[in-house]
Amino acid sequence: MAKKTTSDWHGCPIRYAAAIFGDEWSMLILRDILFKYCKHYADFLNAEEGISTNILAARLHSLESEGMLRKLADPEHGARYIYRPTKKCLELIPAMLEIIEWSEKWDENTGVPSEFIAEIRLDRIAFAKRLIAQFEES
């Protein structure tokens, strides 16, 4: 059975979001691009979770086709590509910060750096705006 796309899942906002980034690998790719500033295929491939090449390629393609990522020629290395978040993806940052804070609260083995969680708790909106601005400036 083919994976459902957002065009098959209109109506319910949770169902729509789940169709785009509802699997663990897509969420981790979004985490890596938004918070760890990964941009090359190898950056995602070398993440600590150990995604396989075929899954990574499929998820990057899916996120690109859903308008979350743009695949661009790397101006420094002609044979490579870079992945950049789109406006649609950047607008997910506030929700991702909420998830990070919730997980940090309930996961006794959290890996969230204390400075990062402190910034979220100090002023989540300002922090989200700073993160978004970093991508818009580059």
PDB file of C-alpha atoms in Angstrom:
ATOM      1  CA  MET A   1       0.000   0.000   0.000  1.00  0.00           C
ATOM      2  CA  ALA A   2       1.358   3.426  -0.958  1.00  0.00           C
ATOM      3  CA  LYS A   3       2.015   6.011   1.732  1.00  0.00           C
ATOM      4  CA  LYS A   4      -0.804   8.471   2.076  1.00  0.00           C
ATOM      5  CA  THR A   5       0.035  12.059   1.215  1.00  0.00           C
ATOM      6  CA  THR A   6      -1.455  15.243   2.564  1.00  0.00           C
ATOM      7  CA  SER A   7      -3.847  15.334  -0.392  1.00  0.00           C
ATOM      8  CA  ASP A   8      -5.373  12.092   0.950  1.00  0.00           C
ATOM      9  CA  TRP A   9      -5.518  13.383   4.531  1.00  0.00           C
ATOM     10  CA  HIS A  10      -7.258  16.767   4.399  1.00  0.00           C
ATOM     11  CA  GLY A  11      -9.723  17.787   7.073  1.00  0.00           C
ATOM     12  CA  CYS A  12      -8.221  16.796  10.400  1.00  0.00           C
ATOM     13  CA  PRO A  13      -5.214  18.938  11.407  1.00  0.00           C
ATOM     14  CA  ILE A  14      -3.533  16.107  13.311  1.00  0.00           C
ATOM     15  CA  ARG A  15      -4.004  13.704  10.389  1.00  0.00           C
ATOM     16  CA  TYR A  16      -2.611  16.318   7.952  1.00  0.00           C
ATOM     17  CA  ALA A  17       0.489  16.882  10.110  1.00  0.00           C
ATOM     18  CA  ALA A  18       0.970  13.135  10.638  1.00  0.00           C
ATOM     19  CA  ALA A  19       1.003  12.603   6.871  1.00  0.00           C
ATOM     20  CA  ILE A  20       3.905  15.060   6.527  1.00  0.00           C
ATOM     21  CA  PHE A  21       6.104  14.382   9.530  1.00  0.00           C
ATOM     22  CA  GLY A  22       4.376  11.665  11.508  1.00  0.00           C
ATOM     23  CA  ASP A  23       7.127   9.072  11.384  1.00  0.00           C
ATOM     24  CA  GLU A  24      10.175   9.115  13.611  1.00  0.00           C
ATOM     25  CA  TRP A  25      12.691   9.629  10.806  1.00  0.00           C
ATOM     26  CA  SER A  26      11.004  12.696   9.340  1.00  0.00           C
ATOM     27  CA  MET A  27      10.806  14.324  12.753  1.00  0.00           C
ATOM     28  CA  LEU A  28      14.498  13.608  13.360  1.00  0.00           C
ATOM     29  CA  ILE A  29      15.454  15.068   9.975  1.00  0.00           C
ATOM     30  CA  LEU A  30      13.454  18.196  10.818  1.00  0.00           C
ATOM     31  CA  ARG A  31      15.148  18.325  14.231  1.00  0.00           C
ATOM     32  CA  ASP A  32      18.551  18.072  12.594  1.00  0.00           C
ATOM     33  CA  ILE A  33      17.889  20.755  10.005  1.00  0.00           C
ATOM     34  CA  LEU A  34      16.183  23.189  12.393  1.00  0.00           C
ATOM     35  CA  PHE A  35      18.209  22.773  15.578  1.00  0.00           C
ATOM     36  CA  LYS A  36      21.475  21.093  14.610  1.00  0.00           C
ATOM     37  CA  TYR A  37      21.881  23.019  11.339  1.00  0.00           C
ATOM     38  CA  CYS A  38      22.451  19.933   9.211  1.00  0.00           C
ATOM     39  CA  LYS A  39      22.230  20.623   5.513  1.00  0.00           C
ATOM     40  CA  HIS A  40      24.056  17.885   3.591  1.00  0.00           C
ATOM     41  CA  TYR A  41      22.916  14.312   3.028  1.00  0.00           C
ATOM     42  CA  ALA A  42      25.952  13.055   4.962  1.00  0.00           C
ATOM     43  CA  ASP A  43      25.053  15.276   7.936  1.00  0.00           C
ATOM     44  CA  PHE A  44      21.707  13.493   8.284  1.00  0.00           C
ATOM     45  CA  LEU A  45      23.220  10.089   7.567  1.00  0.00           C
ATOM     46  CA  ASN A  46      25.770  10.550  10.359  1.00  0.00           C
ATOM     47  CA  ALA A  47      23.193  11.504  13.017  1.00  0.00           C
ATOM     48  CA  GLU A  48      23.388   9.409  16.172  1.00  0.00           C
ATOM     49  CA  GLU A  49      20.204   7.433  15.421  1.00  0.00           C
ATOM     50  CA  GLY A  50      21.776   5.669  12.423  1.00  0.00           C
ATOM     51  CA  ILE A  51      19.228   6.099   9.634  1.00  0.00           C
ATOM     52  CA  SER A  52      19.751   3.854   6.613  1.00  0.00           C
ATOM     53  CA  THR A  53      20.504   5.418   3.242  1.00  0.00           C
ATOM     54  CA  ASN A  54      17.296   4.253   1.575  1.00  0.00           C
ATOM     55  CA  ILE A  55      15.093   5.568   4.408  1.00  0.00           C
ATOM     56  CA  LEU A  56      16.979   8.884   4.482  1.00  0.00           C
ATOM     57  CA  ALA A  57      16.648   9.367   0.724  1.00  0.00           C
ATOM     58  CA  ALA A  58      12.930   8.558   0.860  1.00  0.00           C
ATOM     59  CA  ARG A  59      12.236  10.894   3.788  1.00  0.00           C
ATOM     60  CA  LEU A  60      14.217  13.776   2.292  1.00  0.00           C
ATOM     61  CA  HIS A  61      12.308  13.343  -0.965  1.00  0.00           C
ATOM     62  CA  SER A  62       8.987  13.195   0.890  1.00  0.00           C
ATOM     63  CA  LEU A  63       9.746  16.302   2.973  1.00  0.00           C
ATOM     64  CA  GLU A  64      10.791  18.102  -0.202  1.00  0.00           C
ATOM     65  CA  SER A  65       7.646  17.067  -2.091  1.00  0.00           C
ATOM     66  CA  GLU A  66       5.495  18.220   0.854  1.00  0.00           C
ATOM     67  CA  GLY A  67       7.113  21.657   0.708  1.00  0.00           C
ATOM     68  CA  MET A  68       9.033  21.359   3.983  1.00  0.00           C
ATOM     69  CA  LEU A  69      12.542  21.335   2.471  1.00  0.00           C
ATOM     70  CA  ARG A  70      14.246  22.736  -0.609  1.00  0.00           C
ATOM     71  CA  LYS A  71      17.050  20.817  -2.284  1.00  0.00           C
ATOM     72  CA  LEU A  72      19.612  23.180  -3.770  1.00  0.00           C
ATOM     73  CA  ALA A  73      22.949  22.779  -5.512  1.00  0.00           C
ATOM     74  CA  ASP A  74      25.762  23.354  -3.037  1.00  0.00           C
ATOM     75  CA  PRO A  75      27.583  26.481  -4.251  1.00  0.00           C
ATOM     76  CA  GLU A  76      30.825  25.271  -2.625  1.00  0.00           C
ATOM     77  CA  HIS A  77      30.758  21.702  -3.992  1.00  0.00           C
ATOM     78  CA  GLY A  78      29.096  21.248  -7.372  1.00  0.00           C
ATOM     79  CA  ALA A  79      28.451  17.528  -6.920  1.00  0.00           C
ATOM     80  CA  ARG A  80      26.611  17.948  -3.593  1.00  0.00           C
ATOM     81  CA  TYR A  81      23.258  19.319  -2.584  1.00  0.00           C
ATOM     82  CA  ILE A  82      22.133  21.228   0.463  1.00  0.00           C
ATOM     83  CA  TYR A  83      18.751  20.985   2.123  1.00  0.00           C
ATOM     84  CA  ARG A  84      17.154  24.151   3.441  1.00  0.00           C
ATOM     85  CA  PRO A  85      13.940  24.557   5.429  1.00  0.00           C
ATOM     86  CA  THR A  86      11.089  26.336   3.677  1.00  0.00           C
ATOM     87  CA  LYS A  87       8.818  28.911   5.296  1.00  0.00           C
ATOM     88  CA  LYS A  88       6.356  26.067   5.909  1.00  0.00           C
ATOM     89  CA  CYS A  89       9.062  24.195   7.824  1.00  0.00           C
ATOM     90  CA  LEU A  90      10.256  27.251   9.752  1.00  0.00           C
ATOM     91  CA  GLU A  91       6.727  27.879  10.963  1.00  0.00           C
ATOM     92  CA  LEU A  92       6.942  24.506  12.712  1.00  0.00           C
ATOM     93  CA  ILE A  93       9.684  25.761  15.069  1.00  0.00           C
ATOM     94  CA  PRO A  94       7.319  27.008  17.824  1.00  0.00           C
ATOM     95  CA  ALA A  95       5.543  23.626  17.897  1.00  0.00           C
ATOM     96  CA  MET A  96       8.874  21.788  17.936  1.00  0.00           C
ATOM     97  CA  LEU A  97       9.985  23.922  20.889  1.00  0.00           C
ATOM     98  CA  GLU A  98       6.809  22.914  22.737  1.00  0.00           C
ATOM     99  CA  ILE A  99       7.561  19.246  22.043  1.00  0.00           C
ATOM    100  CA  ILE A 100      11.166  19.688  23.191  1.00  0.00           C
ATOM    101  CA  GLU A 101      10.092  21.335  26.441  1.00  0.00           C
ATOM    102  CA  TRP A 102       7.436  18.673  27.087  1.00  0.00           C
ATOM    103  CA  SER A 103       9.917  15.871  26.384  1.00  0.00           C
ATOM    104  CA  GLU A 104      12.593  17.435  28.560  1.00  0.00           C
ATOM    105  CA  LYS A 105      10.120  17.578  31.420  1.00  0.00           C
ATOM    106  CA  TRP A 106       9.030  13.940  31.146  1.00  0.00           C
ATOM    107  CA  ASP A 107      12.119  12.131  29.774  1.00  0.00           C
ATOM    108  CA  GLU A 108      14.429  11.375  32.689  1.00  0.00           C
ATOM    109  CA  ASN A 109      17.255  10.706  30.219  1.00  0.00           C
ATOM    110  CA  THR A 110      16.777  13.853  28.169  1.00  0.00           C
ATOM    111  CA  GLY A 111      19.604  15.073  25.999  1.00  0.00           C
ATOM    112  CA  VAL A 112      18.348  18.657  25.808  1.00  0.00           C
ATOM    113  CA  PRO A 113      21.193  21.022  26.695  1.00  0.00           C
ATOM    114  CA  SER A 114      20.376  23.079  29.784  1.00  0.00           C
ATOM    115  CA  GLU A 115      21.094  26.372  27.973  1.00  0.00           C
ATOM    116  CA  PHE A 116      18.654  25.430  25.215  1.00  0.00           C
ATOM    117  CA  ILE A 117      15.801  24.589  27.573  1.00  0.00           C
ATOM    118  CA  ALA A 118      16.555  27.728  29.608  1.00  0.00           C
ATOM    119  CA  GLU A 119      16.136  29.862  26.468  1.00  0.00           C
ATOM    120  CA  ILE A 120      12.826  28.165  25.687  1.00  0.00           C
ATOM    121  CA  ARG A 121      11.541  28.793  29.187  1.00  0.00           C
ATOM    122  CA  LEU A 122      12.827  32.358  29.381  1.00  0.00           C
ATOM    123  CA  ASP A 123      10.993  33.571  26.260  1.00  0.00           C
ATOM    124  CA  ARG A 124       9.817  30.884  23.848  1.00  0.00           C
ATOM    125  CA  ILE A 125       8.451  33.343  21.282  1.00  0.00           C
ATOM    126  CA  ALA A 126      11.635  35.427  21.115  1.00  0.00           C
ATOM    127  CA  PHE A 127      13.745  32.256  20.928  1.00  0.00           C
ATOM    128  CA  ALA A 128      11.644  30.900  18.060  1.00  0.00           C
ATOM    129  CA  LYS A 129      11.967  34.220  16.214  1.00  0.00           C
ATOM    130  CA  ARG A 130      15.766  34.162  16.620  1.00  0.00           C
ATOM    131  CA  LEU A 131      15.958  30.613  15.278  1.00  0.00           C
ATOM    132  CA  ILE A 132      13.787  31.495  12.282  1.00  0.00           C
ATOM    133  CA  ALA A 133      15.806  34.663  11.599  1.00  0.00           C
ATOM    134  CA  GLN A 134      19.035  32.632  11.405  1.00  0.00           C
ATOM    135  CA  PHE A 135      17.650  30.738   8.416  1.00  0.00           C
ATOM    136  CA  GLU A 136      16.171  33.791   6.762  1.00  0.00           C
ATOM    137  CA  GLU A 137      19.512  35.628   6.955  1.00  0.00           C
ATOM    138  CA  SER A 138      21.570  32.827   5.420  1.00  0.00           C
TER     139      SER A 138
END
